[in-house]
Short mmCIF file of C-alpha atoms and ligand atoms in Angstrom, two decimals:
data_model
loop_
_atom_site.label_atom_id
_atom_site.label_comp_id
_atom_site.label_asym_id
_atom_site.label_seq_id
_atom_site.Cartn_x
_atom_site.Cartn_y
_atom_site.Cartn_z
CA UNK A 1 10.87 -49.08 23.51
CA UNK A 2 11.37 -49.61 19.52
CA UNK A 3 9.22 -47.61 17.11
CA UNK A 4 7.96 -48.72 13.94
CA UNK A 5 10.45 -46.47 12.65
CA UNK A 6 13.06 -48.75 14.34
CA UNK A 7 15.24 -51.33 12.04
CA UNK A 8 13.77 -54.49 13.94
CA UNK A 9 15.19 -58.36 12.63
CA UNK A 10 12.19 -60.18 11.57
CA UNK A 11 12.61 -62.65 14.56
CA UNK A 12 12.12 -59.89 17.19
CA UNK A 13 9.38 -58.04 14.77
CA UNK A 14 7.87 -61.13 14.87
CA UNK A 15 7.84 -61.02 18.60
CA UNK A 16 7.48 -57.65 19.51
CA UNK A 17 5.63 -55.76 16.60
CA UNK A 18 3.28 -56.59 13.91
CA UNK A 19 3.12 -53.88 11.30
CA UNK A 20 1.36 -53.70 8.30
CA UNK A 21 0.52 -51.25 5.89
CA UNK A 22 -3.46 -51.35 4.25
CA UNK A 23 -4.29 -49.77 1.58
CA UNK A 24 -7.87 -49.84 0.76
CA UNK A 25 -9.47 -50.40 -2.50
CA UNK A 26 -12.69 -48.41 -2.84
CA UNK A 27 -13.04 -48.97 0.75
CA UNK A 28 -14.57 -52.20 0.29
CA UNK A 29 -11.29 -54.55 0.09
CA UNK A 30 -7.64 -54.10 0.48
CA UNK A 31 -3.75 -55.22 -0.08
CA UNK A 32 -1.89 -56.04 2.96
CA UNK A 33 1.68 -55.96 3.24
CA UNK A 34 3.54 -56.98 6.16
CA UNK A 35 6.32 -53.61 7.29
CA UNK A 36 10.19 -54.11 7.88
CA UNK A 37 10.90 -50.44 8.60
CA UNK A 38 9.50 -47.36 7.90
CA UNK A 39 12.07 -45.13 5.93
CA UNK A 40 10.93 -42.09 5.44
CA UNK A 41 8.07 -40.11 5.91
CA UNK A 42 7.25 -36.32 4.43
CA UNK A 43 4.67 -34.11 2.68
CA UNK A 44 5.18 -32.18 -0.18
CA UNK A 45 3.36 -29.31 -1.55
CA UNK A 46 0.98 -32.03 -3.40
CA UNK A 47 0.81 -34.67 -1.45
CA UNK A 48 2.06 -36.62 1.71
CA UNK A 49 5.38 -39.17 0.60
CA UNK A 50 5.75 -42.72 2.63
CA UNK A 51 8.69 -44.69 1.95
CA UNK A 52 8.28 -48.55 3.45
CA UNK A 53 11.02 -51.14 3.91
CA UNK A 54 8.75 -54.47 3.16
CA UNK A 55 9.56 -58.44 3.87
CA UNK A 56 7.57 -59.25 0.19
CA UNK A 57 7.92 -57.09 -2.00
CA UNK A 58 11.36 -55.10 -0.78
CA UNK A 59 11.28 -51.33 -0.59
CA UNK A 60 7.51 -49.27 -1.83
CA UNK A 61 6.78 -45.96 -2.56
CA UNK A 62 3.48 -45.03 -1.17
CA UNK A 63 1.77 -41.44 -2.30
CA UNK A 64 -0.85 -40.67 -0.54
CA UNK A 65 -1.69 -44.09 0.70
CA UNK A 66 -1.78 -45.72 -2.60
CA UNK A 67 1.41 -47.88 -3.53
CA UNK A 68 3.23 -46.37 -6.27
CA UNK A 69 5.79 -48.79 -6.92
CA UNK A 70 7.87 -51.25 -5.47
CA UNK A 71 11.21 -52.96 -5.81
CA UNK A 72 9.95 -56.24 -6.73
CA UNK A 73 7.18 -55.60 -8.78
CA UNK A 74 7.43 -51.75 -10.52
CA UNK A 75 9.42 -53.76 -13.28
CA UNK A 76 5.86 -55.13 -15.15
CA UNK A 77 4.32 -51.46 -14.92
CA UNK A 78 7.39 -49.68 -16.11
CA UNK A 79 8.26 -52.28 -18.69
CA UNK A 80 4.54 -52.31 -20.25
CA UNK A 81 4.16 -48.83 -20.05
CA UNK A 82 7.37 -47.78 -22.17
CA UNK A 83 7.86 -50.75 -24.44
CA UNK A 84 4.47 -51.56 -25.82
CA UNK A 85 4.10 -48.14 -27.76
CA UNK A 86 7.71 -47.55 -28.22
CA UNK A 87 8.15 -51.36 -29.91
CA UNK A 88 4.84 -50.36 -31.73
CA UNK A 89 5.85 -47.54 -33.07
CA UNK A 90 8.20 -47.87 -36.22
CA UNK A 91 11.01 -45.46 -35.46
CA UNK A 92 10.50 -43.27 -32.24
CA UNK A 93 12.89 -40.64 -31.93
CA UNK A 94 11.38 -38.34 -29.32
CA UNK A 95 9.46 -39.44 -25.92
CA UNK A 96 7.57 -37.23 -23.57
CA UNK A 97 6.44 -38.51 -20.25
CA UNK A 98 4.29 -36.52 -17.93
CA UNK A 99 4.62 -38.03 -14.26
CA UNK A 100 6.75 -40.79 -13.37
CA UNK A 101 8.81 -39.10 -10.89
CA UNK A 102 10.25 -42.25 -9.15
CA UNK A 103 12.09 -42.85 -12.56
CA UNK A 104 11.01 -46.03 -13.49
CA UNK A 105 9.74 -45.15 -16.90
CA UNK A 106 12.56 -42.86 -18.00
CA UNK A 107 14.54 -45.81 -17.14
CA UNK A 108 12.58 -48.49 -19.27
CA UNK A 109 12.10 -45.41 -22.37
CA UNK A 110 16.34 -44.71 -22.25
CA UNK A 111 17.02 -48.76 -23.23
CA UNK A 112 15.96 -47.39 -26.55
CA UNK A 113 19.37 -45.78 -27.41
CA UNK A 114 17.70 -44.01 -30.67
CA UNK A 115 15.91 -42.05 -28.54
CA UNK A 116 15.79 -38.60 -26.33
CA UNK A 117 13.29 -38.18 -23.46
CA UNK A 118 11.72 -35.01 -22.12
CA UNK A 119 10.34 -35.89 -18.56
CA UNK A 120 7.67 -33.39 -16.88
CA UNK A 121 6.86 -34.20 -13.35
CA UNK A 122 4.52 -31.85 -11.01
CA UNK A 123 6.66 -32.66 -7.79
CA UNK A 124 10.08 -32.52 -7.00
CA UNK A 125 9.97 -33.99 -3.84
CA UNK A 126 9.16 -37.77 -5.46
CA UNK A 127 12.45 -37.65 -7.78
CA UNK A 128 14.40 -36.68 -4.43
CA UNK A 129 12.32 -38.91 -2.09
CA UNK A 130 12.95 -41.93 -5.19
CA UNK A 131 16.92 -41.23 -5.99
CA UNK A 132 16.94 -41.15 -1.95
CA UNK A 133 15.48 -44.50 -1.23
CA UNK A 134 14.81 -46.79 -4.42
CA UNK A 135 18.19 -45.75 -6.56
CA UNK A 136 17.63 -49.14 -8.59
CA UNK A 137 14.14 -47.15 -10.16
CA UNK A 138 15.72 -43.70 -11.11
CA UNK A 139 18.87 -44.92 -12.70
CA UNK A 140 17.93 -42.63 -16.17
CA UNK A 141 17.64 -39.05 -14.81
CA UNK A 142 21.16 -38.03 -15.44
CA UNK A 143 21.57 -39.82 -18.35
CA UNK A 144 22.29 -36.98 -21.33
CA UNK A 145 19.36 -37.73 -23.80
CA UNK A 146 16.74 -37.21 -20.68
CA UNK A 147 15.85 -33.75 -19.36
CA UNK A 148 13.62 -33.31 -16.51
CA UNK A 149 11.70 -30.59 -15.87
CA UNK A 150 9.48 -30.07 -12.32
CA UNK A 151 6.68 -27.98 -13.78
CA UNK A 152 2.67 -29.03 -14.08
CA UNK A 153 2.37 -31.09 -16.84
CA UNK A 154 -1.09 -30.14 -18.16
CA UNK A 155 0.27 -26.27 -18.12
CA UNK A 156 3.09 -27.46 -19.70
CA UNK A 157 1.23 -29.44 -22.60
CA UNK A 158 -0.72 -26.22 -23.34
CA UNK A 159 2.27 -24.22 -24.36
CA UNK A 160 4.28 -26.74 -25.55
CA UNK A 161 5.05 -26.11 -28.90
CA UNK A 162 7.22 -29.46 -29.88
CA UNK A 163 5.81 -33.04 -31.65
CA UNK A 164 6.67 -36.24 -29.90
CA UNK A 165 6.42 -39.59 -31.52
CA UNK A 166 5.47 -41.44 -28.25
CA UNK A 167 3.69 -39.45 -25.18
CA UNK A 168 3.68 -41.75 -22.18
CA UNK A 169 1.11 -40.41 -19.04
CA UNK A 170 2.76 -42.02 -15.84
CA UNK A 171 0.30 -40.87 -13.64
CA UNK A 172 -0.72 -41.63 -10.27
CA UNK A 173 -4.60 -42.30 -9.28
CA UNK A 174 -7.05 -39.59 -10.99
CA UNK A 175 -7.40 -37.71 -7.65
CA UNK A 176 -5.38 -34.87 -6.53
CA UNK A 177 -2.72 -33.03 -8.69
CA UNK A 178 -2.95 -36.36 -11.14
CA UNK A 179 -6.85 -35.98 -11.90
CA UNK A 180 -6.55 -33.53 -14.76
CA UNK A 181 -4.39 -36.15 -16.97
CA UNK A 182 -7.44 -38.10 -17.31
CA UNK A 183 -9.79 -35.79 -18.52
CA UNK A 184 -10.84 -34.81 -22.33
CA UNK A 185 -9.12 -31.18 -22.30
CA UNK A 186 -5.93 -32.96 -21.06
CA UNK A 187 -5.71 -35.41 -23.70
CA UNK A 188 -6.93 -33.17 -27.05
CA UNK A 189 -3.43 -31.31 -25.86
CA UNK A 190 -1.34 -34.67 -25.76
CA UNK A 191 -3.37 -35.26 -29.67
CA UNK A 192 -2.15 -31.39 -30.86
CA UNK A 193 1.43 -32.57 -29.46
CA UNK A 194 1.63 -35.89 -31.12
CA UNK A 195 3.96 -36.32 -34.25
CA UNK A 196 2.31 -37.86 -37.40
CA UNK A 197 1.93 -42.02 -36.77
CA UNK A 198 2.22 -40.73 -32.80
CA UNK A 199 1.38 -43.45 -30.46
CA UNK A 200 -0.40 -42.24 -26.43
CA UNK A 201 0.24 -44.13 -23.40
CA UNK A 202 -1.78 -43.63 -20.60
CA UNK A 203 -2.03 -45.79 -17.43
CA UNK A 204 -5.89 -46.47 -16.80
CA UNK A 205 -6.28 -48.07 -13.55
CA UNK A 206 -7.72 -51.46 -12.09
CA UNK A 207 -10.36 -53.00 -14.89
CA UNK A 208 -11.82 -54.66 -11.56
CA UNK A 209 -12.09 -51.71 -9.17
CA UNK A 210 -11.91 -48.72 -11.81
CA UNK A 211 -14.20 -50.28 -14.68
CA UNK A 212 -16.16 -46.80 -14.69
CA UNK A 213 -13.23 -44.92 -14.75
CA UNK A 214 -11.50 -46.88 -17.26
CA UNK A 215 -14.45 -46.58 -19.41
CA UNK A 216 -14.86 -43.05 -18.97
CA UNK A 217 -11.14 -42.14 -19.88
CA UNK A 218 -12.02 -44.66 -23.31
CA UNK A 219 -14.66 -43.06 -24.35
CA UNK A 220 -13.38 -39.95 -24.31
CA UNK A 221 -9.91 -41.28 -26.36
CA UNK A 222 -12.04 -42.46 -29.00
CA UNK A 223 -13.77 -39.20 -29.37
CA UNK A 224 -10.00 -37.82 -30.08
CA UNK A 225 -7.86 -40.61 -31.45
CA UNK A 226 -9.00 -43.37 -34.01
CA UNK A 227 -6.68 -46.03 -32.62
CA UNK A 228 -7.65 -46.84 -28.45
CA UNK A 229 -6.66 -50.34 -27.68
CA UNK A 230 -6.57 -51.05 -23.71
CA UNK A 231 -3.84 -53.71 -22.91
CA UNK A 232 -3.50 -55.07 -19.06
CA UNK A 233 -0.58 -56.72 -17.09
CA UNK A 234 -0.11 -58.12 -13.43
CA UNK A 235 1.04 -56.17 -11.09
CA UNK A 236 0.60 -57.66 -7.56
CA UNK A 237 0.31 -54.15 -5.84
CA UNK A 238 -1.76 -52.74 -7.70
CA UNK A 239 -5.80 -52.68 -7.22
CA UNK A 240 -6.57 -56.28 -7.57
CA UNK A 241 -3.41 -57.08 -9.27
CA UNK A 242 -4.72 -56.60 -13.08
CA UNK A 243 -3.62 -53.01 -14.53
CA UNK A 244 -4.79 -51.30 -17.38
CA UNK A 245 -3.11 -49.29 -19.64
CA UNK A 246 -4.33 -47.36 -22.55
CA UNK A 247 -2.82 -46.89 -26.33
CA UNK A 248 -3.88 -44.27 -28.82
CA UNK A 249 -3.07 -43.06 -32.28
CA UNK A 250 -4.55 -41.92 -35.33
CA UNK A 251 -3.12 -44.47 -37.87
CA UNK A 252 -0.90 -47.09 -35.56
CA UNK A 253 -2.49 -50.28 -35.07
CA UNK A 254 -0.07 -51.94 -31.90
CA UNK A 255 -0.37 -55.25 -33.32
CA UNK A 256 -0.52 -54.82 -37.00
CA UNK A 257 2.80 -52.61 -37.22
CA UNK A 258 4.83 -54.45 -34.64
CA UNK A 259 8.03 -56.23 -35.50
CA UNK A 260 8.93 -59.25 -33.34
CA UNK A 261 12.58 -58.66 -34.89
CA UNK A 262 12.97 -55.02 -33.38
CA UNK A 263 12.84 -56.54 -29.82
CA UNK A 264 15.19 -59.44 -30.80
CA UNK A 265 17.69 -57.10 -32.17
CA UNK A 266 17.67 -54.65 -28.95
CA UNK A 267 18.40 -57.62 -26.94
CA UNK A 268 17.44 -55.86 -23.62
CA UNK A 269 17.18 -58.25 -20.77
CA UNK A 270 13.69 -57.43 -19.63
CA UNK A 271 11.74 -59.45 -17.04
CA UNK A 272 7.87 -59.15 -18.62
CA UNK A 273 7.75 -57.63 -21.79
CA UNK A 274 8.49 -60.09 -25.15
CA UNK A 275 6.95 -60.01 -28.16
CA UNK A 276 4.74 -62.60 -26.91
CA UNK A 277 3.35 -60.84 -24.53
CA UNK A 278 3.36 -57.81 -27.13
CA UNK A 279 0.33 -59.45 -29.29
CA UNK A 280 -0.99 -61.36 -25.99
CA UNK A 281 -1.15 -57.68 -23.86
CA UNK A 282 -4.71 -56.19 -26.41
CA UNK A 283 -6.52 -59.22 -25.79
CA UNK A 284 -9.15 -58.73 -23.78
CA UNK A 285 -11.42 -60.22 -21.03
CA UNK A 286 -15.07 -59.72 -22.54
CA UNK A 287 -16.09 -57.19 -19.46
CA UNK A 288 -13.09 -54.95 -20.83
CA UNK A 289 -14.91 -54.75 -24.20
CA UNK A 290 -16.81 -51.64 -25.31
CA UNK A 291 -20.16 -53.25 -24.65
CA UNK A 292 -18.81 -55.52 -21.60
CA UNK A 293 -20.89 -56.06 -18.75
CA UNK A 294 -20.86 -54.13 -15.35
CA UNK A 295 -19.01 -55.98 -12.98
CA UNK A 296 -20.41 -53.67 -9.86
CA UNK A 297 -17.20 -53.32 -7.78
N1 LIG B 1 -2.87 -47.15 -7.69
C1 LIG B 1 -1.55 -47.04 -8.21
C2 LIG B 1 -1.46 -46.33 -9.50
C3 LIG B 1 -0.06 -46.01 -9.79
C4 LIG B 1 0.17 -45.60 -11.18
N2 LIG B 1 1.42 -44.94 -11.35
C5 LIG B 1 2.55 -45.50 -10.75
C6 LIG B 1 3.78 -44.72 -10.98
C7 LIG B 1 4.94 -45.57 -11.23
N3 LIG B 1 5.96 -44.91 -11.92
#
């Protein structure tokens, strides 16, 4: 008798199984996503690691039970999270990201050739799971201008003692080991550690199903940073498929500095971001405005 585990053809999974994976958002509504093969499955000290084989949306990394990326779509979250600030910025030289250990984001921040990369990810076990199973994500971590380290990145923040022109938070969800990078204390260190004309990235969840949250983590940026512009992008697996991110800085205005010719002259072959999408990325729907209304999800 075949497990789930089992590589099954869709004809006979259509026959004899019908898996799918949930995951629930807010326990009130949910993405489902129809399973090929279950590839791995692990805990590490942080958190339990699911790697899926799916018929949509091709191979997805699930941390506990939330979808972290996956082949077909991680493209518009990696994309937006590295090139918005790192376009905005007029000459970034160095990059920290805390997080992103499937490699997606080192990846996007290393098309910048000008620059070097410092990458500080709590567990090891999602770089190995990642280079393991989705080797198209973490094609960056050898390269020589990156240098990973597996350490806490709050603690590391703290001490750290270098200025970055862009710091990028690729977090997961604000529970668990990933909570702390969206509090107040977390993100005066990522201020203290920013270069002069710095620019903050921070992912900041569904505007839909985390509108408190998001509006939390803003209000607490502008207490720090006199720049905060959210931006948003599409990302079907993601919490009702609208994503938030969040820029800060004390004197870069995204739109106001940007340079459509930087992104013509580096020529990458990018699948969402443009310049068009650049300017179009800050506006905003008028519940994602300071004094929006309450949606009540
Ligand atoms: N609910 C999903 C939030 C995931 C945000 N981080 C994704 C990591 C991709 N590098």
């Amino acid at each position: 008798m075949p497990t789930p585990a089992d590589r099954i053809s869709e004809s006979s999974m259509t026959d004899l199984w019908n898996v799918w994976f949930t995951e629930l958002h807010r326990r009130r509504a949910g993405l489902t996503i129809k399973i090929k093969q279950l590839l791995y499955t692990g805990k590490s000290p942080y958190q339990r690691i699911d790697v899926l084989d799916t018929y949509a949306f091709g191979r997805m990394l699930v941390l506990y039970g939330s979808i972290m990326v996956t082949e077909k779509d991680e493209f518009v979250y990696h994309e937006m999270l590295a090139h918005v600030p790192l376009f905005a910025h007029p000459k970034p030289r160095k990059v920290l990201i805390i997080g992103g250990g499937d490699g997606g984001t080192l990846r996007e921040v290393m098309r910048h050739k000008q620059v070097r990369a410092t990458m500080v990810e709590i567990d090891e076990a999602v770089v190995q799971t990642s280079q393991k199973y989705l080797p198209t994500i973490g094609t960056a971590f050898k390269n020589p201008r990156a240098q990973v380290l597996f350490e806490d990145g709050e603690r590391w923040l703290a001490r750290c003692k270098e200025k970055f022109d862009v710091i990028l938070v690729d977090a997961s969800d604000p529970v668990g080991p990933a909570e702390v990078l969206f509090q107040k204390p977390f993100h005066q260190q990522v201020a203290r550690c920013l270069a002069p004309g710095g620019i903050f990235v921070t992912q900041s969840e569904s505007p839909f199903f985390h509108q408190k949250t998001l509006s939390g983590i803003q209000r607490n940026l502008r207490e720090i940073f006199k720049v905060v512009r959210p931006y948003t992008a599409a990302i079907p697996t993601y919490p009702s498929g609208f994503w938030s991110f969040t820029l800060c800085s004390d004197t870069t205005d995204p739109v106001a500095r940007f340079k459509e010719s930087r992104v013509k002259a580096a020529g990458f072959k990018l699948k969402y971001y443009n310049a068009g999408i650049h300017r179009a990325c800050f506006a905003l729907p008028s519940f994602m405005l300071e004094d929006g209304p309450d949606l009540g999800l």
